[in-house]
XYZ file of N, CA and C in Angstrom:
321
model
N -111.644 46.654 59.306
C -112.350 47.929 59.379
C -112.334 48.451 60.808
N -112.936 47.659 61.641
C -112.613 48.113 63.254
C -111.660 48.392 63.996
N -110.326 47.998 63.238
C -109.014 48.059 63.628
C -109.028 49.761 63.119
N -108.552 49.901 62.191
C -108.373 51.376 61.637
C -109.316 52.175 61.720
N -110.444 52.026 62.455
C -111.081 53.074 62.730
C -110.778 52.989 64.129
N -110.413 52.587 64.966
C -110.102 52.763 66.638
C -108.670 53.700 66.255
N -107.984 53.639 64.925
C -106.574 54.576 64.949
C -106.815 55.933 64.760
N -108.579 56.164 64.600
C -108.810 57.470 64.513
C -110.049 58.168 65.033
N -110.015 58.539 66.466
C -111.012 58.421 67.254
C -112.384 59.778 66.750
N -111.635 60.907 65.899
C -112.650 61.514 65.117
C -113.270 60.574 64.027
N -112.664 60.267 63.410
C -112.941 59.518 62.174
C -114.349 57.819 63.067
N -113.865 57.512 64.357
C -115.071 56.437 64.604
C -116.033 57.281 65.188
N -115.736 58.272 65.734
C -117.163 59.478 66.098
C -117.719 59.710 65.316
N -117.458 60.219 64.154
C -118.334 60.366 63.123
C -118.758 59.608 62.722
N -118.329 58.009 62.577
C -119.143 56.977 61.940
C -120.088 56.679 62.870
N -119.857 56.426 63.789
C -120.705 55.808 65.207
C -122.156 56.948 65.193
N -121.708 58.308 64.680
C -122.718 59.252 65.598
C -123.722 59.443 63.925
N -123.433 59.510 62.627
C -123.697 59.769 61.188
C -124.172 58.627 60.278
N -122.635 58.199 60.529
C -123.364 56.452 59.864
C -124.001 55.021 60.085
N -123.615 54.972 61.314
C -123.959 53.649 61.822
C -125.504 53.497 62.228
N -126.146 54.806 62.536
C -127.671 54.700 62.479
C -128.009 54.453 61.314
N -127.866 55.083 60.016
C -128.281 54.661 58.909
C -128.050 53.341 58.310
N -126.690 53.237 58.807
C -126.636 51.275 58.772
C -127.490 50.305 59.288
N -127.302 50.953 60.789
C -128.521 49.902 61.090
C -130.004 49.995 60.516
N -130.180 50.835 60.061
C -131.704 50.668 59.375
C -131.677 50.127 58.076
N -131.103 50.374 57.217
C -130.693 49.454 56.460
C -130.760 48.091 56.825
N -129.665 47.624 57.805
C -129.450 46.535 58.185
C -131.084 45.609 58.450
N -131.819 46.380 58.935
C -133.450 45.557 59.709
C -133.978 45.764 58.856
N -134.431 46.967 57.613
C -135.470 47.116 56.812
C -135.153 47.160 55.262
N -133.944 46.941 54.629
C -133.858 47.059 52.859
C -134.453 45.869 52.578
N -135.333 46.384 51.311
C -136.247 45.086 51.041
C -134.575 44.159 50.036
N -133.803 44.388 50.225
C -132.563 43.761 49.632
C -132.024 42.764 50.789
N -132.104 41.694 50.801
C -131.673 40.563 51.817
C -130.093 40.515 51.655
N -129.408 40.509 50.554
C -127.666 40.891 50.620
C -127.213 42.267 50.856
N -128.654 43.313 50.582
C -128.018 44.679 51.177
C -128.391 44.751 53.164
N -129.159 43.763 53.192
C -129.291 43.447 54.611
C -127.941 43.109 55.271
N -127.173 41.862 54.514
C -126.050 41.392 54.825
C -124.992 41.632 54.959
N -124.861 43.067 53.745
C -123.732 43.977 54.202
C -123.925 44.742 55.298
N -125.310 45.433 55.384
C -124.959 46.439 56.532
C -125.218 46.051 57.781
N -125.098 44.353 58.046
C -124.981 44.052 59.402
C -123.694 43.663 59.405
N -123.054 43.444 58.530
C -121.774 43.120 58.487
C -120.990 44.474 58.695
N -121.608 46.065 58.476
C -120.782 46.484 58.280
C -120.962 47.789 59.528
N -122.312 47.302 60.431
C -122.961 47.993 61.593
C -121.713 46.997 62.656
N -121.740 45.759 62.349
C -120.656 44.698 63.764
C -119.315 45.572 63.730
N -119.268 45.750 62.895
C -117.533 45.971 62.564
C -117.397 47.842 63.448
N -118.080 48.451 63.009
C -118.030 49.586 63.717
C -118.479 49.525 65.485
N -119.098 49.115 65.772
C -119.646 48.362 66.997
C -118.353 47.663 67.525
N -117.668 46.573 66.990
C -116.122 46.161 67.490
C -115.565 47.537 68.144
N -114.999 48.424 67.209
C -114.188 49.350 66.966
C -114.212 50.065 68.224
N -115.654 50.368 68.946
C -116.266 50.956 69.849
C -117.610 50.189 70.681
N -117.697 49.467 71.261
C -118.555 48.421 71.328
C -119.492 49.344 72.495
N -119.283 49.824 73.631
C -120.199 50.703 74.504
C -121.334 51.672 73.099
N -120.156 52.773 72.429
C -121.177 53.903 71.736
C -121.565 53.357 70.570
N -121.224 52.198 70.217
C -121.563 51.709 68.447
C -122.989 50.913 69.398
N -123.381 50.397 70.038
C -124.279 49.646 70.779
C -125.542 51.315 70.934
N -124.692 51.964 71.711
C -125.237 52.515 72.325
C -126.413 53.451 70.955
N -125.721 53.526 69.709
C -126.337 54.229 68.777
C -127.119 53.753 68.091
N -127.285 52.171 68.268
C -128.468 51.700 67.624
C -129.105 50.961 68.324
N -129.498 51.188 69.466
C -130.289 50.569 70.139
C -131.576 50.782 70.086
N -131.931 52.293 69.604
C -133.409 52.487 69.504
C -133.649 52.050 68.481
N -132.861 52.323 67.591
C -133.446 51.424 66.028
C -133.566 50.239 65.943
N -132.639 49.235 66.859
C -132.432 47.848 67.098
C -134.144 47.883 67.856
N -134.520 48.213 69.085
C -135.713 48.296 69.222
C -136.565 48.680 69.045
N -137.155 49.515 68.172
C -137.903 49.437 66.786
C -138.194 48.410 66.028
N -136.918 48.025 65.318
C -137.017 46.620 64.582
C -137.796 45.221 64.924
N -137.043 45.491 66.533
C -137.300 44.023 67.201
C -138.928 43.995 67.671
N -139.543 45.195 67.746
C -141.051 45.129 68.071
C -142.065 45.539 67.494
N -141.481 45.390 66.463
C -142.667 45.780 65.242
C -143.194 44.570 64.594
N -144.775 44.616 65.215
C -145.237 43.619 65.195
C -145.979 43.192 63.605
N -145.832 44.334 62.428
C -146.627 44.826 61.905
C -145.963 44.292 60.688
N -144.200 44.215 60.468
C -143.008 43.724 59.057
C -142.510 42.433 59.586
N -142.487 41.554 59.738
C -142.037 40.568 60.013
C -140.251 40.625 59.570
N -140.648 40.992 57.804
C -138.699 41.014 57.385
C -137.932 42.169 58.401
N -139.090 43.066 58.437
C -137.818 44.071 59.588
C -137.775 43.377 60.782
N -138.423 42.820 61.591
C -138.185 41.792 62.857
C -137.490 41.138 62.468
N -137.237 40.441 61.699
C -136.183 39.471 60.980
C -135.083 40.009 60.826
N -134.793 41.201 60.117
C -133.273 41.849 60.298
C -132.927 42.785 61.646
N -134.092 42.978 62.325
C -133.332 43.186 63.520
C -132.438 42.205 64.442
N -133.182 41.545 64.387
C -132.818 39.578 65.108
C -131.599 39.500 64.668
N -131.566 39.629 62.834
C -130.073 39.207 62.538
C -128.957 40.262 63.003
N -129.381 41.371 63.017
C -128.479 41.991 63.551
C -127.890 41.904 64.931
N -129.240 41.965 65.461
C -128.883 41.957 67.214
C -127.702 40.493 67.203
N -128.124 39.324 66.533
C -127.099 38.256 66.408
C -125.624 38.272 66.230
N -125.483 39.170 65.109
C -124.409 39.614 64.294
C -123.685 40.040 65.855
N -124.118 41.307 66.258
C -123.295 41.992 67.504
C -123.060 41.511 68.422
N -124.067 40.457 68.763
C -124.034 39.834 70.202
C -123.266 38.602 69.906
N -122.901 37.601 68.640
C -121.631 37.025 68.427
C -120.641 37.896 68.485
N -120.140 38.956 67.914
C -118.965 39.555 67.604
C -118.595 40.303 68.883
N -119.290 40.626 69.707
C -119.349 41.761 70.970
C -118.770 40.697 72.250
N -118.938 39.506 72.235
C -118.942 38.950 72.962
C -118.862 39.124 74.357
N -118.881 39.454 75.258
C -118.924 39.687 76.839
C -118.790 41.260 77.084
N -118.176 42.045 75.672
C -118.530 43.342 75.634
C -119.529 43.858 75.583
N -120.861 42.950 75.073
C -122.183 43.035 75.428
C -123.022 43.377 76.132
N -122.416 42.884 77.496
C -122.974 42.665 79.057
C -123.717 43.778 79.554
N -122.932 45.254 79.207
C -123.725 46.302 80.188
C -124.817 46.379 79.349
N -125.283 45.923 77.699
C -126.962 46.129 77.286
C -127.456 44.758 77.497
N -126.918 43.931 77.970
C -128.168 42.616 78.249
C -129.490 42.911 78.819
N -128.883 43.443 80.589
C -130.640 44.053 81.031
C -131.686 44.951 79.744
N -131.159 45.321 79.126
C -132.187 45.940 78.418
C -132.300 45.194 77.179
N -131.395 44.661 76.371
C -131.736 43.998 74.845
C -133.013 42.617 75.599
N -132.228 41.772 76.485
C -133.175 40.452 76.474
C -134.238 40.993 76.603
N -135.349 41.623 77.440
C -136.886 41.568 76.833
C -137.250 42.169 75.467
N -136.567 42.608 75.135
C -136.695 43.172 73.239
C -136.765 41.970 72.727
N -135.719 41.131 72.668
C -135.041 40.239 72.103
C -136.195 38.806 72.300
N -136.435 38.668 73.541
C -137.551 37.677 73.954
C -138.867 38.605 73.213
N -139.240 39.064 73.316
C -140.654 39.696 72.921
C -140.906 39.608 71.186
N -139.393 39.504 70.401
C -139.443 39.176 68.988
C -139.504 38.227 68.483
């Protein structure tokens, strides 16, 4: 999926800027634990494709998730997500560390 969407740089703008927020919420809050699983599976993969603006578009929702002290399952699928990206992102990560680790510690 991340491959063929980097072959079409309108086509990952629009996902990055339309869909991938709605993924990620999905991803932290469907009371569906395998619809959780797809759309972190399917938030990493767009995030590959573009790893700076796919990061960059769910970060407020990623922090949301991660500090809501109030759903535990949405703290829980934020975590898995933030996991999901921060395996797959690997050192492409780096420029949101200063800001994910106290989210990330605080969950």
């Amino acid at each position: 999926i991340s491959k063929s969407l980097t072959e079409s740089p309108k086509a990952l703008s629009t996902t990055i800027h339309t869909i991938l927020p709605n993924t990620a919420v999905i991803a932290c809050s469907s009371p569906s634990s395998r619809t959780r699983r797809l759309a972190v599976s399917s938030a990493t993969n767009v995030c590959l494709a573009d790893p700076i603006s796919g990061v960059r578009a769910i970060l407020s929702i990623l922090f949301d998730s991660l500090r809501d002290l109030e759903e535990d399952a949405r703290r829980l699928g934020g975590c898995n997500l933030l996991l999901s990206i921060v395996d797959a992102l690997g050192v492409y990560i780096c420029p949101f560390v200063q800001c994910l680790l106290p989210a990330a510690m605080s969950a």
